[in-house]
């Protein structure tokens, strides 16, 4: 069995987990865990709605000509949500000395390919325009030179070809919009690998772009695609759609407690805590409980039997049963502890019970509660503790079985678990 750790729940980490899950489902012997430091998944990919407007806090689109993002959308079943950019109406402005200046026509990303609009544009100084003309004669890389082909920053490459002004007025504003970083910090090989290839082949980026344009014009018979694609309800859809398909939080991150809407323990954590605490409470109830307590517990069991088909009532009676055990200890602080545990349970179970609840599980819970009641009424602390442990261990086992079914695609409806860390369907050690 190969064990894999994925660090980070941005689109890269989630895609890695998605790929691994495909392999696992087709029988590969792998086990993976995704670790995310923050309290939400998606990384910089984040869509918000403010007063009815959809706002992208990170990426707002992907390049249509690169197939991978749209392929992923198709696999995830959200291809119908893809929308294209309105390229006729698209105009980009650069703020220079407090003035918004439109980017001249013919600029292909950073490379000018039309002479007149570039010459007339107030975006560049005369000396930069002169360098643009000279760039056309930039020689191809000398392949015998060992330093060629090494990585450099985008700023260094643009400056070599067009000068510093081009970095400040074009590369930096465009790259901060796309990568959220500065040209002097971004690697050419990572963010503009095409530029490195074009330079190696043609030398001049201008000549390379024109050569490419010729090929595109030749194939102009094929319908043109919009340059950018996005998703109707925002780019976050890419990271939302798989929530609940067997991926869930096993351990909260450092921000989990009270810091963000996703805060809360995972189901196995909660069951571990309940086993530890409620086991001891059952033992104490067996020691301190009174006849009234035993009667109340017995009535609870009977009430659960009477409502075996009614999930909501049975849940409420089950909660009262466990609170009554805490009450039987005579320690009101322990009552509050159990109340707290059951409040957490209500929140989690509400989201997840649709997958894990079965009629069999309900009958088994009633039998468990009857066994706990008998042990407490017999004033046998060890037996009461053991009965409570058996009950919670069994719930965890059933829960794990449910997770396995969901992970194999046996469930159709996703629990709305807010994943911060994910793991494949494997029991917790
Ligand atoms: C403002 C902005 C606009 C952009 N616009 C576009 C665009 O329009 N089109 C486009 O294609 N690209 C765009 N990009 C780039 C694109 O969004 C990113 O390249 C891509 O989202 C990066 O994904 P990632 O998973 O590699 O990293 P991230 O999204 O940064 O995710 C990394 C995750 O790892 C977590 N993490 C970090 N350290 C640890 C650790 N030690 N342990 C556990 N977890 C950790 C972080 O919390 C985070 O969730 C834009 C980027 C920004 C910032």
GROMACS .gro file of C-alpha atoms and ligand atoms in nm:
model
  482
    1UNK     CA    1   0.000   0.000   0.000
    2UNK     CA    2   0.142   0.336  -0.107
    3UNK     CA    3   0.068   0.621   0.135
    4UNK     CA    4   0.056   0.971  -0.009
    5UNK     CA    5   0.035   1.311   0.160
    6UNK     CA    6  -0.098   1.605  -0.039
    7UNK     CA    7  -0.002   1.941   0.107
    8UNK     CA    8  -0.253   2.217   0.036
    9UNK     CA    9  -0.617   2.213  -0.068
   10UNK     CA   10  -0.593   2.462  -0.354
   11UNK     CA   11  -0.689   2.356  -0.705
   12UNK     CA   12  -0.354   2.177  -0.747
   13UNK     CA   13  -0.389   1.969  -0.429
   14UNK     CA   14  -0.756   1.895  -0.488
   15UNK     CA   15  -0.685   1.790  -0.847
   16UNK     CA   16  -0.413   1.559  -0.718
   17UNK     CA   17  -0.659   1.408  -0.468
   18UNK     CA   18  -0.918   1.372  -0.743
   19UNK     CA   19  -0.673   1.189  -0.969
   20UNK     CA   20  -0.561   0.961  -0.686
   21UNK     CA   21  -0.922   0.881  -0.603
   22UNK     CA   22  -0.978   0.772  -0.966
   23UNK     CA   23  -0.678   0.539  -0.936
   24UNK     CA   24  -0.795   0.408  -0.600
   25UNK     CA   25  -1.141   0.337  -0.736
   26UNK     CA   26  -0.988   0.139  -1.020
   27UNK     CA   27  -0.805  -0.081  -0.773
   28UNK     CA   28  -0.468   0.092  -0.715
   29UNK     CA   29  -0.327   0.017  -0.371
   30UNK     CA   30  -0.299   0.374  -0.249
   31UNK     CA   31  -0.406   0.571   0.050
   32UNK     CA   32  -0.389   0.949   0.059
   33UNK     CA   33  -0.453   1.233   0.299
   34UNK     CA   34  -0.489   1.597   0.200
   35UNK     CA   35  -0.362   1.850   0.454
   36UNK     CA   36  -0.497   2.204   0.438
   37UNK     CA   37  -0.367   2.471   0.673
   38UNK     CA   38  -0.660   2.711   0.650
   39UNK     CA   39  -1.023   2.657   0.743
   40UNK     CA   40  -1.144   2.636   0.383
   41UNK     CA   41  -1.052   2.453   0.068
   42UNK     CA   42  -0.989   2.609  -0.272
   43UNK     CA   43  -0.677   2.814  -0.194
   44UNK     CA   44  -0.683   3.142  -0.387
   45UNK     CA   45  -0.988   3.020  -0.575
   46UNK     CA   46  -1.273   3.198  -0.400
   47UNK     CA   47  -1.606   3.333  -0.525
   48UNK     CA   48  -1.826   3.560  -0.322
   49UNK     CA   49  -2.167   3.712  -0.375
   50UNK     CA   50  -2.204   4.069  -0.256
   51UNK     CA   51  -2.543   4.236  -0.296
   52UNK     CA   52  -2.635   4.006  -0.582
   53UNK     CA   53  -2.304   4.054  -0.765
   54UNK     CA   54  -2.067   3.765  -0.819
   55UNK     CA   55  -1.712   3.862  -0.726
   56UNK     CA   56  -1.401   3.654  -0.783
   57UNK     CA   57  -1.139   3.708  -0.515
   58UNK     CA   58  -0.885   3.505  -0.714
   59UNK     CA   59  -0.892   3.364  -1.066
   60UNK     CA   60  -1.189   3.472  -1.275
   61UNK     CA   61  -1.132   3.257  -1.582
   62UNK     CA   62  -0.912   3.007  -1.762
   63UNK     CA   63  -0.772   3.014  -2.113
   64UNK     CA   64  -1.014   2.840  -2.349
   65UNK     CA   65  -0.735   2.714  -2.574
   66UNK     CA   66  -0.588   2.507  -2.290
   67UNK     CA   67  -0.814   2.204  -2.255
   68UNK     CA   68  -0.743   2.086  -1.900
   69UNK     CA   69  -0.977   2.309  -1.700
   70UNK     CA   70  -1.271   2.246  -1.932
   71UNK     CA   71  -1.190   1.873  -1.935
   72UNK     CA   72  -1.207   1.878  -1.556
   73UNK     CA   73  -1.542   2.062  -1.570
   74UNK     CA   74  -1.675   1.793  -1.804
   75UNK     CA   75  -1.560   1.514  -1.572
   76UNK     CA   76  -1.719   1.687  -1.276
   77UNK     CA   77  -2.048   1.724  -1.463
   78UNK     CA   78  -2.046   2.105  -1.475
   79UNK     CA   79  -1.956   2.156  -1.842
   80UNK     CA   80  -2.298   2.314  -1.900
   81UNK     CA   81  -2.199   2.591  -1.657
   82UNK     CA   82  -1.902   2.705  -1.869
   83UNK     CA   83  -1.942   3.055  -2.013
   84UNK     CA   84  -1.711   3.238  -2.254
   85UNK     CA   85  -1.568   3.589  -2.239
   86UNK     CA   86  -1.729   3.858  -2.453
   87UNK     CA   87  -1.415   3.940  -2.648
   88UNK     CA   88  -1.566   4.218  -2.862
   89UNK     CA   89  -1.649   4.417  -2.552
   90UNK     CA   90  -1.324   4.337  -2.374
   91UNK     CA   91  -1.099   4.635  -2.311
   92UNK     CA   92  -0.811   4.644  -2.068
   93UNK     CA   93  -0.693   4.968  -1.911
   94UNK     CA   94  -0.362   5.033  -1.737
   95UNK     CA   95  -0.339   5.304  -1.472
   96UNK     CA   96  -0.039   5.528  -1.552
   97UNK     CA   97   0.020   5.850  -1.357
   98UNK     CA   98  -0.342   5.848  -1.238
   99UNK     CA   99  -0.473   5.810  -1.595
  100UNK     CA  100  -0.648   5.504  -1.736
  101UNK     CA  101  -0.486   5.421  -2.069
  102UNK     CA  102  -0.635   5.150  -2.291
  103UNK     CA  103  -0.405   4.871  -2.397
  104UNK     CA  104  -0.338   4.913  -2.770
  105UNK     CA  105  -0.492   4.667  -3.016
  106UNK     CA  106  -0.265   4.391  -3.138
  107UNK     CA  107  -0.090   4.328  -2.806
  108UNK     CA  108  -0.074   3.952  -2.766
  109UNK     CA  109  -0.031   3.927  -2.394
  110UNK     CA  110   0.295   4.123  -2.368
  111UNK     CA  111   0.397   4.123  -2.730
  112UNK     CA  112   0.302   4.401  -2.976
  113UNK     CA  113   0.200   4.260  -3.315
  114UNK     CA  114   0.040   4.566  -3.483
  115UNK     CA  115   0.258   4.867  -3.564
  116UNK     CA  116   0.010   5.155  -3.590
  117UNK     CA  117  -0.190   5.112  -3.265
  118UNK     CA  118   0.136   5.057  -3.077
  119UNK     CA  119   0.306   5.365  -3.226
  120UNK     CA  120   0.002   5.584  -3.153
  121UNK     CA  121  -0.054   5.452  -2.798
  122UNK     CA  122   0.031   5.691  -2.511
  123UNK     CA  123   0.106   5.387  -2.297
  124UNK     CA  124   0.471   5.370  -2.404
  125UNK     CA  125   0.747   5.627  -2.435
  126UNK     CA  126   0.927   5.690  -2.765
  127UNK     CA  127   1.235   5.501  -2.648
  128UNK     CA  128   1.027   5.192  -2.560
  129UNK     CA  129   0.859   5.208  -2.900
  130UNK     CA  130   1.202   5.218  -3.057
  131UNK     CA  131   1.305   4.908  -2.858
  132UNK     CA  132   0.992   4.730  -2.975
  133UNK     CA  133   1.097   4.789  -3.336
  134UNK     CA  134   1.450   4.670  -3.261
  135UNK     CA  135   1.317   4.359  -3.085
  136UNK     CA  136   1.203   4.227  -3.419
  137UNK     CA  137   1.570   4.154  -3.496
  138UNK     CA  138   1.644   3.980  -3.165
  139UNK     CA  139   1.855   3.672  -3.251
  140UNK     CA  140   1.746   3.317  -3.158
  141UNK     CA  141   1.920   3.162  -2.862
  142UNK     CA  142   2.263   3.019  -2.925
  143UNK     CA  143   2.194   2.657  -2.833
  144UNK     CA  144   2.565   2.590  -2.776
  145UNK     CA  145   2.564   2.843  -2.490
  146UNK     CA  146   2.507   2.635  -2.172
  147UNK     CA  147   2.341   2.922  -1.981
  148UNK     CA  148   2.063   2.945  -2.236
  149UNK     CA  149   1.760   2.745  -2.145
  150UNK     CA  150   1.804   2.819  -1.775
  151UNK     CA  151   1.511   2.972  -1.596
  152UNK     CA  152   1.484   3.345  -1.527
  153UNK     CA  153   1.218   3.584  -1.402
  154UNK     CA  154   0.952   3.724  -1.634
  155UNK     CA  155   1.085   4.073  -1.556
  156UNK     CA  156   1.434   3.973  -1.676
  157UNK     CA  157   1.302   3.828  -2.001
  158UNK     CA  158   1.073   4.123  -2.079
  159UNK     CA  159   1.346   4.372  -1.992
  160UNK     CA  160   1.595   4.196  -2.223
  161UNK     CA  161   1.351   4.226  -2.510
  162UNK     CA  162   1.169   4.556  -2.452
  163UNK     CA  163   1.326   4.743  -2.161
  164UNK     CA  164   1.221   4.832  -1.808
  165UNK     CA  165   0.919   5.043  -1.895
  166UNK     CA  166   0.750   4.742  -2.053
  167UNK     CA  167   0.791   4.553  -1.724
  168UNK     CA  168   0.637   4.836  -1.522
  169UNK     CA  169   0.355   4.931  -1.758
  170UNK     CA  170   0.258   4.595  -1.898
  171UNK     CA  171   0.414   4.286  -1.739
  172UNK     CA  172   0.351   4.381  -1.377
  173UNK     CA  173  -0.014   4.494  -1.414
  174UNK     CA  174  -0.103   4.194  -1.632
  175UNK     CA  175   0.075   3.936  -1.421
  176UNK     CA  176  -0.064   4.067  -1.094
  177UNK     CA  177  -0.412   4.023  -1.244
  178UNK     CA  178  -0.338   3.668  -1.351
  179UNK     CA  179  -0.096   3.534  -1.091
  180UNK     CA  180  -0.124   3.784  -0.810
  181UNK     CA  181   0.256   3.824  -0.823
  182UNK     CA  182   0.523   4.057  -0.954
  183UNK     CA  183   0.714   3.994  -1.276
  184UNK     CA  184   1.039   4.005  -1.080
  185UNK     CA  185   0.922   3.713  -0.864
  186UNK     CA  186   0.766   3.487  -1.127
  187UNK     CA  187   0.954   3.223  -1.323
  188UNK     CA  188   0.929   3.227  -1.702
  189UNK     CA  189   0.934   2.849  -1.718
  190UNK     CA  190   0.646   2.827  -1.468
  191UNK     CA  191   0.414   3.100  -1.592
  192UNK     CA  192   0.515   3.173  -1.955
  193UNK     CA  193   0.681   2.854  -2.082
  194UNK     CA  194   0.560   2.938  -2.433
  195UNK     CA  195   0.773   3.256  -2.429
  196UNK     CA  196   1.086   3.057  -2.346
  197UNK     CA  197   1.015   2.820  -2.638
  198UNK     CA  198   0.940   3.107  -2.876
  199UNK     CA  199   1.260   3.280  -2.779
  200UNK     CA  200   1.465   2.965  -2.831
  201UNK     CA  201   1.316   2.915  -3.178
  202UNK     CA  202   1.277   3.268  -3.315
  203UNK     CA  203   1.471   3.496  -3.084
  204UNK     CA  204   1.224   3.781  -3.133
  205UNK     CA  205   0.896   3.736  -2.949
  206UNK     CA  206   0.731   3.970  -3.201
  207UNK     CA  207   0.835   3.753  -3.495
  208UNK     CA  208   0.727   3.438  -3.309
  209UNK     CA  209   0.381   3.582  -3.239
  210UNK     CA  210   0.337   3.691  -3.600
  211UNK     CA  211   0.435   3.343  -3.722
  212UNK     CA  212   0.179   3.195  -3.487
  213UNK     CA  213  -0.084   3.445  -3.601
  214UNK     CA  214  -0.028   3.334  -3.962
  215UNK     CA  215  -0.105   2.973  -3.867
  216UNK     CA  216  -0.417   3.083  -3.678
  217UNK     CA  217  -0.539   3.293  -3.973
  218UNK     CA  218  -0.482   2.996  -4.208
  219UNK     CA  219  -0.711   2.785  -3.987
  220UNK     CA  220  -0.962   3.068  -3.965
  221UNK     CA  221  -1.237   2.848  -4.114
  222UNK     CA  222  -1.288   2.682  -3.775
  223UNK     CA  223  -1.526   2.874  -3.543
  224UNK     CA  224  -1.334   3.096  -3.302
  225UNK     CA  225  -1.364   3.026  -2.933
  226UNK     CA  226  -1.379   3.301  -2.672
  227UNK     CA  227  -1.032   3.364  -2.534
  228UNK     CA  228  -1.136   3.306  -2.172
  229UNK     CA  229  -1.382   3.070  -2.013
  230UNK     CA  230  -1.538   3.083  -1.669
  231UNK     CA  231  -1.823   2.922  -1.475
  232UNK     CA  232  -2.166   3.080  -1.448
  233UNK     CA  233  -2.174   3.062  -1.069
  234UNK     CA  234  -1.808   3.140  -1.022
  235UNK     CA  235  -1.477   2.960  -1.031
  236UNK     CA  236  -1.536   2.817  -0.682
  237UNK     CA  237  -1.770   2.565  -0.843
  238UNK     CA  238  -1.455   2.380  -0.948
  239UNK     CA  239  -1.376   2.300  -0.588
  240UNK     CA  240  -1.730   2.264  -0.454
  241UNK     CA  241  -1.884   1.994  -0.668
  242UNK     CA  242  -1.708   1.693  -0.517
  243UNK     CA  243  -1.780   1.787  -0.156
  244UNK     CA  244  -1.932   1.491   0.024
  245UNK     CA  245  -1.821   1.213  -0.205
  246UNK     CA  246  -1.636   1.030   0.067
  247UNK     CA  247  -1.409   1.320   0.155
  248UNK     CA  248  -1.449   1.467   0.497
  249UNK     CA  249  -1.270   1.639   0.777
  250UNK     CA  250  -1.076   1.407   1.002
  251UNK     CA  251  -0.896   1.671   1.202
  252UNK     CA  252  -0.955   2.043   1.221
  253UNK     CA  253  -0.672   2.279   1.133
  254UNK     CA  254  -0.526   2.525   1.379
  255UNK     CA  255  -0.801   2.777   1.299
  256UNK     CA  256  -1.083   2.533   1.353
  257UNK     CA  257  -1.208   2.647   1.690
  258UNK     CA  258  -1.420   2.954   1.665
  259UNK     CA  259  -1.230   3.096   1.372
  260UNK     CA  260  -1.449   3.071   1.068
  261UNK     CA  261  -1.777   2.918   0.966
  262UNK     CA  262  -1.628   2.578   0.899
  263UNK     CA  263  -1.512   2.528   1.258
  264UNK     CA  264  -1.608   2.202   1.427
  265UNK     CA  265  -1.478   1.855   1.498
  266UNK     CA  266  -1.488   1.563   1.257
  267UNK     CA  267  -1.727   1.271   1.326
  268UNK     CA  268  -1.456   1.030   1.440
  269UNK     CA  269  -1.309   1.284   1.676
  270UNK     CA  270  -1.647   1.337   1.831
  271UNK     CA  271  -1.706   0.963   1.870
  272UNK     CA  272  -1.361   0.921   2.031
  273UNK     CA  273  -1.442   1.201   2.278
  274UNK     CA  274  -1.784   1.056   2.357
  275UNK     CA  275  -1.643   0.710   2.417
  276UNK     CA  276  -1.386   0.845   2.660
  277UNK     CA  277  -1.617   1.078   2.849
  278UNK     CA  278  -1.953   0.901   2.834
  279UNK     CA  279  -1.790   0.568   2.926
  280UNK     CA  280  -1.672   0.717   3.256
  281UNK     CA  281  -2.004   0.894   3.308
  282UNK     CA  282  -2.194   0.566   3.267
  283UNK     CA  283  -1.963   0.407   3.525
  284UNK     CA  284  -2.029   0.695   3.768
  285UNK     CA  285  -2.404   0.676   3.702
  286UNK     CA  286  -2.396   0.307   3.797
  287UNK     CA  287  -2.230   0.408   4.123
  288UNK     CA  288  -2.440   0.714   4.214
  289UNK     CA  289  -2.771   0.659   4.029
  290UNK     CA  290  -3.105   0.633   4.208
  291UNK     CA  291  -3.418   0.429   4.139
  292UNK     CA  292  -3.577   0.731   3.964
  293UNK     CA  293  -3.285   0.750   3.722
  294UNK     CA  294  -3.306   0.381   3.638
  295UNK     CA  295  -3.682   0.412   3.573
  296UNK     CA  296  -3.628   0.715   3.348
  297UNK     CA  297  -3.362   0.530   3.148
  298UNK     CA  298  -3.593   0.229   3.107
  299UNK     CA  299  -3.877   0.456   2.989
  300UNK     CA  300  -3.638   0.612   2.737
  301UNK     CA  301  -3.558   0.272   2.590
  302UNK     CA  302  -3.931   0.191   2.564
  303UNK     CA  303  -4.001   0.526   2.401
  304UNK     CA  304  -3.726   0.464   2.143
  305UNK     CA  305  -3.881   0.125   2.066
  306UNK     CA  306  -4.219   0.294   2.015
  307UNK     CA  307  -4.064   0.546   1.773
  308UNK     CA  308  -3.827   0.317   1.588
  309UNK     CA  309  -3.947   0.447   1.250
  310UNK     CA  310  -3.951   0.813   1.346
  311UNK     CA  311  -3.596   0.945   1.314
  312UNK     CA  312  -3.651   1.289   1.469
  313UNK     CA  313  -3.833   1.164   1.781
  314UNK     CA  314  -3.593   0.876   1.829
  315UNK     CA  315  -3.295   1.113   1.806
  316UNK     CA  316  -3.447   1.340   2.067
  317UNK     CA  317  -3.524   1.049   2.302
  318UNK     CA  318  -3.171   0.913   2.251
  319UNK     CA  319  -3.027   1.250   2.348
  320UNK     CA  320  -3.243   1.259   2.663
  321UNK     CA  321  -3.126   0.906   2.744
  322UNK     CA  322  -2.759   1.009   2.743
  323UNK     CA  323  -2.832   1.331   2.933
  324UNK     CA  324  -3.025   1.133   3.193
  325UNK     CA  325  -2.720   0.909   3.247
  326UNK     CA  326  -2.512   1.223   3.311
  327UNK     CA  327  -2.782   1.349   3.549
  328UNK     CA  328  -2.766   1.017   3.734
  329UNK     CA  329  -2.403   1.091   3.828
  330UNK     CA  330  -2.530   1.379   4.046
  331UNK     CA  331  -2.265   1.608   3.893
  332UNK     CA  332  -2.421   1.900   3.702
  333UNK     CA  333  -2.088   1.987   3.539
  334UNK     CA  334  -2.086   1.645   3.371
  335UNK     CA  335  -2.442   1.710   3.252
  336UNK     CA  336  -2.318   2.024   3.077
  337UNK     CA  337  -2.026   1.832   2.920
  338UNK     CA  338  -2.264   1.572   2.773
  339UNK     CA  339  -2.496   1.847   2.654
  340UNK     CA  340  -2.201   2.006   2.471
  341UNK     CA  341  -2.107   1.675   2.308
  342UNK     CA  342  -2.463   1.618   2.193
  343UNK     CA  343  -2.492   1.969   2.052
  344UNK     CA  344  -2.189   1.894   1.834
  345UNK     CA  345  -2.341   1.558   1.742
  346UNK     CA  346  -2.673   1.715   1.637
  347UNK     CA  347  -2.493   1.950   1.397
  348UNK     CA  348  -2.286   1.671   1.239
  349UNK     CA  349  -2.559   1.405   1.230
  350UNK     CA  350  -2.803   1.648   1.073
  351UNK     CA  351  -2.563   1.675   0.779
  352UNK     CA  352  -2.451   1.316   0.757
  353UNK     CA  353  -2.730   1.090   0.880
  354UNK     CA  354  -2.880   1.063   0.531
  355UNK     CA  355  -2.588   0.836   0.444
  356UNK     CA  356  -2.539   0.645   0.764
  357UNK     CA  357  -2.881   0.600   0.909
  358UNK     CA  358  -3.043   0.259   0.855
  359UNK     CA  359  -3.335   0.080   1.023
  360UNK     CA  360  -3.090  -0.184   1.142
  361UNK     CA  361  -2.873   0.081   1.306
  362UNK     CA  362  -3.179   0.215   1.488
  363UNK     CA  363  -3.275  -0.127   1.631
  364UNK     CA  364  -2.915  -0.192   1.733
  365UNK     CA  365  -2.900   0.143   1.915
  366UNK     CA  366  -3.213   0.051   2.111
  367UNK     CA  367  -3.054  -0.283   2.209
  368UNK     CA  368  -2.733  -0.102   2.314
  369UNK     CA  369  -2.929   0.147   2.526
  370UNK     CA  370  -3.114  -0.139   2.692
  371UNK     CA  371  -2.780  -0.305   2.776
  372UNK     CA  372  -2.641   0.023   2.919
  373UNK     CA  373  -2.959   0.066   3.128
  374UNK     CA  374  -2.934  -0.288   3.265
  375UNK     CA  375  -2.569  -0.238   3.366
  376UNK     CA  376  -2.642   0.096   3.537
  377UNK     CA  377  -2.950  -0.044   3.715
  378UNK     CA  378  -2.738  -0.339   3.830
  379UNK     CA  379  -2.501  -0.079   3.986
  380UNK     CA  380  -2.210  -0.232   3.798
  381UNK     CA  381  -1.972   0.052   3.693
  382UNK     CA  382  -1.738  -0.173   3.491
  383UNK     CA  383  -2.027  -0.327   3.295
  384UNK     CA  384  -2.186   0.019   3.239
  385UNK     CA  385  -1.856   0.159   3.106
  386UNK     CA  386  -1.808  -0.145   2.881
  387UNK     CA  387  -2.167  -0.125   2.749
  388UNK     CA  388  -2.122   0.244   2.663
  389UNK     CA  389  -1.788   0.172   2.494
  390UNK     CA  390  -1.943  -0.111   2.292
  391UNK     CA  391  -2.225   0.116   2.181
  392UNK     CA  392  -2.002   0.401   2.063
  393UNK     CA  393  -1.749   0.166   1.900
  394UNK     CA  394  -2.031   0.008   1.702
  395UNK     CA  395  -2.163   0.348   1.592
  396UNK     CA  396  -1.812   0.437   1.470
  397UNK     CA  397  -1.791   0.106   1.283
  398UNK     CA  398  -2.129   0.162   1.113
  399UNK     CA  399  -2.023   0.514   1.031
  400UNK     CA  400  -1.703   0.391   0.871
  401UNK     CA  401  -1.902   0.139   0.667
  402UNK     CA  402  -2.123   0.423   0.546
  403UNK     CA  403  -1.816   0.625   0.449
  404UNK     CA  404  -1.682   0.329   0.248
  405UNK     CA  405  -2.013   0.302   0.062
  406UNK     CA  406  -2.010   0.674  -0.017
  407UNK     CA  407  -1.645   0.660  -0.127
  408UNK     CA  408  -1.727   0.375  -0.367
  409UNK     CA  409  -2.003   0.589  -0.516
  410UNK     CA  410  -2.285   0.410  -0.335
  411UNK     CA  411  -2.449   0.730  -0.221
  412UNK     CA  412  -2.611   0.975  -0.453
  413UNK     CA  413  -2.654   1.274  -0.232
  414UNK     CA  414  -2.356   1.451  -0.086
  415UNK     CA  415  -2.339   1.537   0.282
  416UNK     CA  416  -2.266   1.906   0.307
  417UNK     CA  417  -1.951   1.842   0.505
  418UNK     CA  418  -1.724   2.144   0.490
  419UNK     CA  419  -1.396   1.977   0.417
  420UNK     CA  420  -1.075   2.120   0.548
  421UNK     CA  421  -0.876   1.802   0.540
  422UNK     CA  422  -0.972   1.496   0.351
  423UNK     CA  423  -0.890   1.131   0.363
  424UNK     CA  424  -0.989   0.827   0.171
  425UNK     CA  425  -1.227   0.581   0.325
  426UNK     CA  426  -1.000   0.421   0.583
  427UNK     CA  427  -1.069   0.360   0.949
  428UNK     CA  428  -0.895   0.583   1.192
  429UNK     CA  429  -0.628   0.391   1.381
  430LIG     C1  430  -0.565   3.741  -0.762
  430LIG     C2  431  -0.535   3.624  -0.851
  430LIG     C3  432  -0.595   3.616  -0.974
  430LIG     C4  433  -0.568   3.507  -1.058
  430LIG     N1  434  -0.632   3.499  -1.178
  430LIG     C5  435  -0.617   3.390  -1.256
  430LIG     C6  436  -0.695   3.371  -1.372
  430LIG     O1  437  -0.781   3.454  -1.404
  430LIG     N2  438  -0.675   3.259  -1.446
  430LIG     C7  439  -0.583   3.166  -1.411
  430LIG     O2  440  -0.568   3.065  -1.484
  430LIG     N3  441  -0.507   3.177  -1.299
  430LIG     C8  442  -0.525   3.286  -1.221
  430LIG     N4  443  -0.453   3.299  -1.105
  430LIG     C9  444  -0.358   3.195  -1.072
  430LIG    C10  445  -0.427   3.071  -1.016
  430LIG     O3  446  -0.536   3.110  -0.937
  430LIG    C11  447  -0.329   2.993  -0.931
  430LIG     O4  448  -0.218   2.959  -1.011
  430LIG    C12  449  -0.389   2.864  -0.875
  430LIG     O5  450  -0.517   2.886  -0.819
  430LIG    C13  451  -0.293   2.811  -0.772
  430LIG     O6  452  -0.345   2.694  -0.715
  430LIG     P1  453  -0.259   2.610  -0.612
  430LIG     O7  454  -0.344   2.497  -0.566
  430LIG     O8  455  -0.129   2.578  -0.673
  430LIG     O9  456  -0.224   2.711  -0.495
  430LIG     P2  457  -0.320   2.786  -0.390
  430LIG    O10  458  -0.452   2.818  -0.449
  430LIG    O11  459  -0.238   2.898  -0.336
  430LIG    O12  460  -0.344   2.677  -0.277
  430LIG    C14  461  -0.244   2.639  -0.186
  430LIG    C15  462  -0.314   2.586  -0.062
  430LIG    O13  463  -0.216   2.527   0.022
  430LIG    C16  464  -0.241   2.564   0.157
  430LIG     N5  465  -0.114   2.555   0.227
  430LIG    C17  466  -0.006   2.632   0.212
  430LIG     N6  467   0.092   2.588   0.293
  430LIG    C18  468   0.046   2.478   0.357
  430LIG    C19  469   0.100   2.388   0.452
  430LIG     N7  470   0.226   2.401   0.495
  430LIG     N8  471   0.023   2.287   0.499
  430LIG    C20  472  -0.106   2.273   0.454
  430LIG     N9  473  -0.162   2.357   0.364
  430LIG    C21  474  -0.087   2.457   0.316
  430LIG    C22  475  -0.296   2.705   0.145
  430LIG    O14  476  -0.373   2.740   0.260
  430LIG    C23  477  -0.382   2.694   0.019
  430LIG    O15  478  -0.515   2.656   0.048
  430LIG    C24  479  -0.478   3.407  -1.018
  430LIG    C25  480  -0.418   3.415  -0.892
  430LIG    C26  481  -0.448   3.521  -0.809
  430LIG    C27  482  -0.384   3.526  -0.672
   0.00000   0.00000   0.00000
